[in-house]
């Protein structure tokens, strides 16, 4: 059994070891969510099915789990009635536990989730006129300590398992009532009827896009993120196109090529600074993987083209990275590396104690204009869900906040005496 405990962050930019793919449960049953078809087949064979039935049952169960979203073996109507108890004695179909669900005045929704071993993490759903985007977490906390990011101040981290990652997408489909018909009975308690109003896609789905931009650095949990996204992209699974999925990295260069080759999703890179001293401060990983090497890795990213451009995220922080010179340098760098790029300007979302302020609206406009003039699209991202702390960089679980407050009190008490 692998370690599921939270780890103290060992350094500024060290990865944490991966957790196991199967969550051990007290009742000895195995949670199937997060497992690929061949693994389900192996488990069925190990539990006593002959090869042929293990293969057939794995195919059927896979379809029910990931395509239809059922969470009860009894609902698997093409599996013999007598077989269903055999499955439920040995296996479960898990979902992350919902601790709290919040709804912003702008329609953004945030869920505080808990893993089976008691760690909290978050996911956010952001609907707009043309799409509905789910912002998915890859880790509990983050090891990278970017100075402007609230998640980076969490002191303890563990990688999420493939089941906990794909489970977020499944939970969102549960909550939005978006599984193909006939599978929702057991989910009725969390389906929100208000959501039936909007329709974005031909099949009427609200959840159209996924961004790996929640808590954590996805490329420091590469294997689990890849395995989860493969289930999301599988035509017989959640069946979402890789063109509708974007993975955001703070610049873990050694994993970028594999990301393009083994996952093949759109890439977003958190740049935030164009000078070494500034980026070293904002994204400490820059001390290990510098700007030039990062841009070269972007130029080499498999699958990048003018039709599939790389997004450069740039958080606008007052008097830190927002001058005209910074904007010109950004254009120069992106041109130098001949990158098929678009820039996403993100107004800094404040959080208590960050020590930074957001750039003024005029400054952001001027910056955006210079980048546009340089021939690169540079829209300003509208902050969403600020009232429920769901906006970029605000994710940090309440449990963590509480324990930090407790720690602060303890520190103060210790200092006094
Ligand atoms: N670790 C990955 C993905 C998660 S962060 C990464 O850093 O790319 C997702 C995005 O939110 C990043 O672009 C990050 O820089 C941005 N962000 C973090 N804190 C923010 C804040 N306080 N205001 C605005 N954007 C922030
Ligand atoms: Fe981690 Fe990304 Fe936040 Fe940096 S911005 S601390 S890499 S989640």
Coordinates of N, CA and C in Angstrom, one line a residue, residues 194-361:
X194 N -31.9 24.2 -11.6 CA -31.7 25.5 -12.2 C -30.8 25.4 -13.5
X195 N -30.0 24.4 -13.5 CA -29.0 24.3 -14.5 C -29.5 23.8 -15.8
X196 N -30.8 23.4 -15.8 CA -31.3 22.9 -17.1 C -31.6 23.9 -18.1
X197 N -31.5 25.2 -17.7 CA -31.8 26.3 -18.6 C -30.9 26.4 -19.8
X198 N -29.6 26.4 -19.6 CA -28.6 26.7 -20.7 C -28.2 25.6 -21.5
X199 N -28.0 25.8 -22.8 CA -27.5 24.7 -23.7 C -26.5 25.2 -24.6
X200 N -25.3 24.7 -24.5 CA -24.2 25.2 -25.4 C -23.9 24.3 -26.6
X201 N -23.9 23.0 -26.4 CA -23.5 22.2 -27.5 C -24.6 21.5 -28.2
X202 N -24.3 20.8 -29.3 CA -25.4 20.2 -30.1 C -26.1 19.2 -29.2
X203 N -25.4 18.5 -28.3 CA -26.0 17.5 -27.4 C -26.5 18.2 -26.1
X204 N -26.5 19.5 -26.1 CA -27.1 20.2 -24.9 C -26.3 20.3 -23.7
X205 N -25.0 20.0 -23.8 CA -24.2 19.9 -22.6 C -23.7 21.3 -22.2
X206 N -23.6 21.5 -20.9 CA -23.0 22.8 -20.3 C -21.5 22.6 -20.2
X207 N -21.1 21.4 -19.8 CA -19.6 21.3 -19.5 C -19.0 21.0 -20.9
X208 N -18.3 22.0 -21.4 CA -17.7 21.8 -22.8 C -16.2 21.7 -22.8
X209 N -15.6 22.3 -21.7 CA -14.1 22.4 -21.7 C -13.6 22.1 -20.4
X210 N -12.3 21.6 -20.4 CA -11.6 21.4 -19.1 C -10.3 22.1 -19.1
X211 N -10.0 22.7 -18.0 CA -8.6 23.3 -17.8 C -8.0 22.7 -16.6
X212 N -6.8 22.2 -16.7 CA -6.0 21.7 -15.6 C -5.4 23.0 -14.9
X213 N -6.2 23.8 -14.3 CA -5.7 25.0 -13.7 C -6.2 25.2 -12.3
X214 N -6.6 24.1 -11.6 CA -7.0 24.2 -10.3 C -5.8 24.2 -9.3
X215 N -5.9 23.5 -8.2 CA -4.8 23.4 -7.3 C -3.7 22.5 -7.9
X216 N -2.5 22.9 -7.7 CA -1.4 22.0 -8.0 C -0.7 22.2 -9.4
X217 N 0.4 21.6 -9.5 CA 1.2 21.6 -10.8 C 1.0 20.3 -11.5
X218 N 0.2 20.3 -12.6 CA -0.1 19.0 -13.2 C 1.1 18.2 -13.7
X219 N 2.1 18.9 -14.1 CA 3.3 18.2 -14.6 C 4.2 17.6 -13.5
X220 N 3.9 17.9 -12.3 CA 4.5 17.3 -11.1 C 3.7 16.1 -10.7
X221 N 2.6 15.8 -11.4 CA 1.8 14.6 -11.1 C 1.5 14.0 -12.5
X222 N 2.5 13.9 -13.3 CA 2.3 13.7 -14.7 C 1.5 12.4 -15.0
X223 N 1.9 11.3 -14.4 CA 1.3 10.0 -14.7 C -0.2 9.9 -14.4
X224 N -0.5 10.5 -13.2 CA -1.9 10.4 -12.8 C -2.8 11.4 -13.7
X225 N -2.2 12.5 -14.0 CA -3.0 13.5 -14.8 C -3.2 12.9 -16.2
X226 N -2.1 12.3 -16.8 CA -2.2 11.6 -18.1 C -3.3 10.5 -18.0
X227 N -3.2 9.6 -17.0 CA -4.1 8.5 -17.0 C -5.6 9.0 -16.8
X228 N -5.8 10.1 -16.0 CA -7.1 10.6 -15.9 C -7.6 11.2 -17.2
X229 N -6.8 12.0 -17.8 CA -7.2 12.7 -19.1 C -7.5 11.7 -20.2
X230 N -6.7 10.6 -20.2 CA -7.0 9.6 -21.2 C -8.4 9.0 -21.0
X231 N -8.9 8.9 -19.8 CA -10.3 8.4 -19.5 C -11.2 9.5 -20.0
X232 N -10.9 10.8 -19.8 CA -11.7 11.9 -20.2 C -11.9 11.9 -21.7
X233 N -10.8 11.6 -22.4 CA -10.8 11.7 -23.9 C -11.3 10.5 -24.6
X234 N -11.3 9.3 -23.9 CA -11.7 8.0 -24.4 C -13.1 8.1 -25.0
X235 N -13.3 7.7 -26.3 CA -14.6 7.8 -27.0 C -15.6 7.0 -26.3
X236 N -15.2 5.9 -25.6 CA -16.2 5.1 -24.8 C -16.2 5.5 -23.4
X237 N -15.4 6.6 -23.1 CA -15.4 7.1 -21.7 C -16.1 8.4 -21.7
X238 N -15.5 9.5 -21.1 CA -16.2 10.7 -21.0 C -16.3 11.4 -22.4
X239 N -15.4 11.0 -23.3 CA -15.5 11.4 -24.7 C -15.5 12.9 -24.9
X240 N -14.5 13.6 -24.3 CA -14.3 15.0 -24.5 C -13.1 15.1 -25.4
X241 N -13.2 16.0 -26.4 CA -12.1 16.1 -27.4 C -10.8 16.7 -26.7
X242 N -9.7 16.3 -27.1 CA -8.4 16.9 -26.6 C -8.3 18.3 -26.9
X243 N -9.0 18.8 -28.0 CA -9.0 20.2 -28.3 C -9.7 21.1 -27.3
X244 N -10.5 20.4 -26.5 CA -11.3 21.2 -25.5 C -10.7 21.1 -24.1
X245 N -9.4 20.5 -24.1 CA -8.8 20.4 -22.8 C -7.4 21.2 -22.8
X246 N -7.2 21.9 -21.8 CA -5.9 22.7 -21.7 C -5.2 22.4 -20.4
X247 N -4.0 22.1 -20.5 CA -3.2 21.9 -19.3 C -2.3 23.0 -19.1
X248 N -2.3 23.6 -17.9 CA -1.5 24.7 -17.5 C -0.3 24.3 -16.7
X249 N 0.9 24.7 -17.1 CA 2.1 24.5 -16.3 C 2.9 25.7 -16.0
X250 N 3.5 25.7 -14.8 CA 4.3 26.9 -14.5 C 5.7 26.8 -15.1
X251 N 5.9 25.7 -15.9 CA 7.1 25.6 -16.7 C 8.0 24.4 -16.3
X252 N 7.4 23.2 -16.1 CA 8.2 22.0 -15.8 C 8.7 21.5 -17.1
X253 N 9.8 22.1 -17.6 CA 10.4 21.8 -18.9 C 10.5 20.3 -19.2
X254 N 11.1 19.5 -18.3 CA 11.4 18.1 -18.6 C 10.2 17.3 -18.9
X255 N 9.0 17.7 -18.5 CA 7.8 16.9 -18.8 C 7.0 17.5 -19.9
X256 N 7.4 18.6 -20.5 CA 6.5 19.2 -21.6 C 6.4 18.4 -22.8
X257 N 7.5 17.8 -23.3 CA 7.4 17.0 -24.5 C 6.5 15.8 -24.3
X258 N 6.7 15.1 -23.2 CA 5.8 13.9 -22.9 C 4.4 14.4 -22.8
X259 N 4.1 15.6 -22.3 CA 2.7 16.0 -22.2 C 2.1 16.1 -23.6
X260 N 2.9 16.7 -24.5 CA 2.4 16.8 -25.9 C 2.2 15.4 -26.5
X261 N 3.2 14.5 -26.3 CA 3.1 13.2 -27.0 C 2.1 12.3 -26.3
X262 N 2.1 12.2 -25.0 CA 1.3 11.2 -24.3 C -0.1 11.6 -24.0
X263 N -0.3 13.0 -23.9 CA -1.7 13.4 -23.6 C -2.2 14.2 -24.8
X264 N -1.4 15.1 -25.4 CA -1.8 15.8 -26.6 C -2.8 16.9 -26.5
X265 N -2.9 17.4 -25.3 CA -3.9 18.5 -25.0 C -3.3 19.8 -25.3
X266 N -4.1 20.9 -25.3 CA -3.6 22.2 -25.5 C -2.7 22.6 -24.3
X267 N -1.7 23.4 -24.6 CA -0.8 23.8 -23.5 C -0.9 25.3 -23.1
X268 N -1.0 25.5 -21.8 CA -0.9 26.9 -21.3 C 0.3 27.0 -20.4
X269 N 1.0 28.1 -20.5 CA 2.3 28.2 -19.7 C 2.1 29.5 -18.9
X270 N 2.4 29.4 -17.6 CA 2.3 30.5 -16.7 C 3.6 31.3 -16.8
X271 N 3.6 32.3 -17.6 CA 4.9 33.1 -17.8 C 5.0 34.1 -16.7
X272 N 4.1 35.1 -16.7 CA 4.0 36.1 -15.6 C 5.2 37.1 -15.5
X273 N 6.3 36.8 -16.1 CA 7.4 37.7 -16.1 C 8.3 37.5 -17.3
X274 N 9.0 38.6 -17.8 CA 9.8 38.4 -18.9 C 11.3 38.8 -18.6
X275 N 11.5 39.2 -17.3 CA 12.9 39.4 -16.9 C 13.2 38.4 -15.8
X276 N 14.5 37.9 -15.8 CA 14.8 36.9 -14.9 C 14.5 37.2 -13.4
X277 N 14.9 38.4 -13.0 CA 14.7 38.8 -11.6 C 13.2 38.8 -11.2
X278 N 12.4 39.3 -12.1 CA 10.9 39.3 -11.8 C 10.3 37.9 -11.8
X279 N 10.7 37.1 -12.8 CA 10.1 35.8 -12.8 C 10.7 34.9 -11.7
X280 N 11.9 35.1 -11.4 CA 12.5 34.3 -10.2 C 11.7 34.6 -9.0
X281 N 11.2 35.8 -8.8 CA 10.5 36.2 -7.6 C 9.0 35.5 -7.7
X282 N 8.4 35.8 -8.8 CA 7.0 35.4 -8.9 C 6.8 33.9 -9.1
X283 N 7.6 33.3 -9.9 CA 7.6 31.8 -10.1 C 8.9 31.2 -9.8
X284 N 9.2 30.9 -8.5 CA 10.5 30.5 -8.1 C 11.1 29.3 -9.0
X285 N 10.3 28.5 -9.6 CA 10.7 27.4 -10.4 C 11.6 28.0 -11.6
X286 N 11.5 29.3 -11.8 CA 12.3 29.9 -12.9 C 13.8 29.8 -12.6
X287 N 14.1 29.7 -11.3 CA 15.6 29.6 -11.0 C 16.1 28.3 -11.5
X288 N 15.2 27.3 -11.6 CA 15.7 26.0 -12.1 C 15.5 25.9 -13.6
X289 N 14.4 26.4 -14.1 CA 14.1 26.3 -15.5 C 13.8 27.7 -16.0
X290 N 14.8 28.3 -16.6 CA 14.7 29.8 -17.0 C 13.8 30.0 -18.2
X291 N 13.6 31.3 -18.4 CA 12.7 31.8 -19.5 C 13.1 31.3 -20.9
X292 N 14.4 31.4 -21.2 CA 14.8 31.1 -22.6 C 14.5 29.6 -22.8
X293 N 15.0 28.7 -21.9 CA 14.8 27.3 -22.0 C 13.3 26.9 -22.1
X294 N 12.5 27.7 -21.3 CA 11.1 27.4 -21.3 C 10.4 27.7 -22.7
X295 N 10.8 28.9 -23.2 CA 10.3 29.2 -24.5 C 10.7 28.3 -25.6
X296 N 11.9 27.8 -25.5 CA 12.4 26.8 -26.5 C 11.6 25.5 -26.4
X297 N 11.3 25.1 -25.1 CA 10.5 23.9 -24.9 C 9.1 24.1 -25.5
X298 N 8.6 25.4 -25.4 CA 7.3 25.7 -26.0 C 7.3 25.6 -27.5
X299 N 8.4 26.1 -28.1 CA 8.6 26.0 -29.6 C 8.6 24.6 -30.0
X300 N 9.1 23.7 -29.2 CA 9.3 22.3 -29.5 C 8.0 21.5 -29.1
X301 N 7.0 22.1 -28.5 CA 5.9 21.3 -28.0 C 5.1 20.6 -29.1
X302 N 5.1 19.3 -29.0 CA 4.4 18.5 -30.1 C 3.0 18.9 -30.3
X303 N 2.6 19.2 -31.5 CA 1.2 19.5 -31.9 C 0.9 21.0 -31.9
X304 N 1.9 21.8 -31.4 CA 1.6 23.3 -31.4 C 1.7 23.8 -32.9
X305 N 0.7 24.6 -33.3 CA 0.7 25.2 -34.6 C -0.1 26.5 -34.6
X306 N -0.3 27.1 -35.7 CA -1.1 28.4 -35.7 C -2.5 28.0 -35.4
X307 N -2.9 26.8 -35.7 CA -4.3 26.4 -35.4 C -4.5 26.1 -34.0
X308 N -3.4 25.6 -33.4 CA -3.4 25.2 -31.9 C -2.3 25.9 -31.2
X309 N -2.6 27.2 -30.9 CA -1.5 28.0 -30.3 C -1.3 27.7 -28.8
X310 N -0.2 28.1 -28.3 CA 0.1 27.9 -26.9 C -0.3 29.2 -26.2
X311 N -1.0 29.0 -25.1 CA -1.5 30.2 -24.3 C -0.4 30.6 -23.3
X312 N 0.0 31.8 -23.3 CA 0.8 32.3 -22.2 C 0.0 33.1 -21.2
X313 N 0.0 32.6 -20.0 CA -0.8 33.3 -18.9 C 0.2 34.3 -18.3
X314 N -0.4 35.5 -18.1 CA 0.4 36.6 -17.5 C -0.5 37.3 -16.5
X315 N -0.2 37.2 -15.3 CA -0.9 37.8 -14.2 C -0.5 39.2 -14.0
X316 N -1.4 40.2 -14.1 CA -1.0 41.6 -14.1 C -0.9 42.1 -12.6
X317 N 0.4 42.4 -12.2 CA 0.6 42.8 -10.9 C 1.2 44.2 -10.9
X318 N 0.6 45.1 -10.2 CA 0.9 46.5 -10.2 C 2.4 46.8 -9.9
X319 N 3.1 47.5 -10.8 CA 4.5 48.0 -10.6 C 5.4 46.8 -10.5
X320 N 5.0 45.6 -10.9 CA 5.9 44.5 -10.8 C 6.3 43.9 -12.2
X321 N 5.3 43.7 -13.1 CA 5.5 43.1 -14.4 C 4.7 43.7 -15.5
X322 N 4.2 45.0 -15.2 CA 3.1 45.5 -16.1 C 3.5 46.8 -16.9
X323 N 4.8 47.0 -17.0 CA 5.2 48.3 -17.7 C 5.1 48.1 -19.3
X324 N 5.2 49.2 -20.0 CA 5.3 49.1 -21.5 C 6.5 48.3 -21.9
X325 N 7.6 48.5 -21.2 CA 8.8 47.8 -21.6 C 8.6 46.3 -21.4
X326 N 7.9 45.9 -20.3 CA 7.6 44.4 -20.1 C 6.8 43.9 -21.3
X327 N 5.8 44.7 -21.7 CA 4.9 44.3 -22.8 C 5.7 44.1 -24.1
X328 N 6.6 45.1 -24.4 CA 7.5 45.0 -25.6 C 8.4 43.8 -25.5
X329 N 8.9 43.6 -24.4 CA 9.9 42.4 -24.2 C 9.1 41.1 -24.4
X330 N 7.9 41.1 -24.0 CA 7.1 39.9 -24.1 C 6.9 39.6 -25.6
X331 N 6.6 40.6 -26.4 CA 6.4 40.5 -27.8 C 7.7 40.0 -28.5
X332 N 8.8 40.6 -28.1 CA 10.1 40.3 -28.6 C 10.4 38.8 -28.4
X333 N 10.2 38.4 -27.2 CA 10.5 37.0 -26.8 C 9.7 36.0 -27.6
X334 N 8.4 36.3 -27.7 CA 7.5 35.3 -28.4 C 7.8 35.3 -29.9
X335 N 8.3 36.4 -30.4 CA 8.7 36.4 -31.8 C 10.0 35.7 -32.0
X336 N 10.9 36.0 -31.1 CA 12.3 35.4 -31.2 C 12.2 33.9 -31.3
X337 N 11.2 33.3 -30.6 CA 11.1 31.8 -30.6 C 10.1 31.4 -31.6
X338 N 9.6 32.3 -32.4 CA 8.6 32.0 -33.4 C 7.4 31.2 -32.9
X339 N 6.9 31.6 -31.8 CA 5.9 30.8 -31.2 C 4.5 31.1 -31.7
X340 N 3.7 30.0 -32.0 CA 2.3 30.2 -32.3 C 1.6 30.5 -30.9
X341 N 1.5 31.8 -30.6 CA 1.2 32.1 -29.2 C -0.1 33.0 -29.1
X342 N -0.8 32.9 -28.0 CA -1.7 33.9 -27.6 C -1.4 34.2 -26.1
X343 N -1.7 35.4 -25.7 CA -1.4 35.8 -24.4 C -2.7 36.0 -23.6
X344 N -2.8 35.5 -22.4 CA -4.0 35.7 -21.6 C -3.6 36.5 -20.4
X345 N -4.1 37.8 -20.4 CA -3.8 38.7 -19.3 C -4.8 38.5 -18.2
X346 N -4.2 38.1 -17.0 CA -5.1 37.8 -15.8 C -5.0 38.9 -14.8
X347 N -6.0 39.7 -14.5 CA -5.9 40.6 -13.5 C -5.6 39.9 -12.2
X348 N -4.6 40.4 -11.4 CA -4.2 39.7 -10.2 C -5.4 39.7 -9.2
X349 N -5.7 38.5 -8.7 CA -6.8 38.4 -7.7 C -6.2 38.4 -6.3
X350 N -6.5 39.4 -5.6 CA -5.9 39.6 -4.3 C -6.3 38.6 -3.3
X351 N -5.5 38.3 -2.3 CA -5.9 37.4 -1.2 C -5.1 38.0 0.0
X352 N -5.6 37.8 1.2 CA -5.0 38.4 2.4 C -3.6 38.1 2.6
X353 N -2.7 39.1 2.7 CA -1.3 38.8 3.0 C -0.5 38.6 1.7
X354 N -1.0 38.7 0.5 CA -0.2 38.5 -0.7 C 0.9 39.5 -0.9
X355 N 0.6 40.7 -0.4 CA 1.6 41.8 -0.6 C 1.6 42.4 -2.0
X356 N 0.7 41.9 -2.9 CA 0.7 42.5 -4.3 C -0.7 43.1 -4.5
X357 N -0.7 44.1 -5.5 CA -1.9 44.7 -5.9 C -2.1 44.4 -7.4
X358 N -3.4 44.4 -7.8 CA -3.7 44.3 -9.3 C -3.3 45.6 -10.0
X359 N -2.8 45.4 -11.2 CA -2.5 46.6 -12.1 C -3.8 47.4 -12.3
X360 N -3.7 48.7 -12.6 CA -4.9 49.5 -12.9 C -5.5 49.1 -14.2
X361 N -6.8 49.3 -14.4 CA -7.4 48.9 -15.6 C -6.8 49.6 -16.8

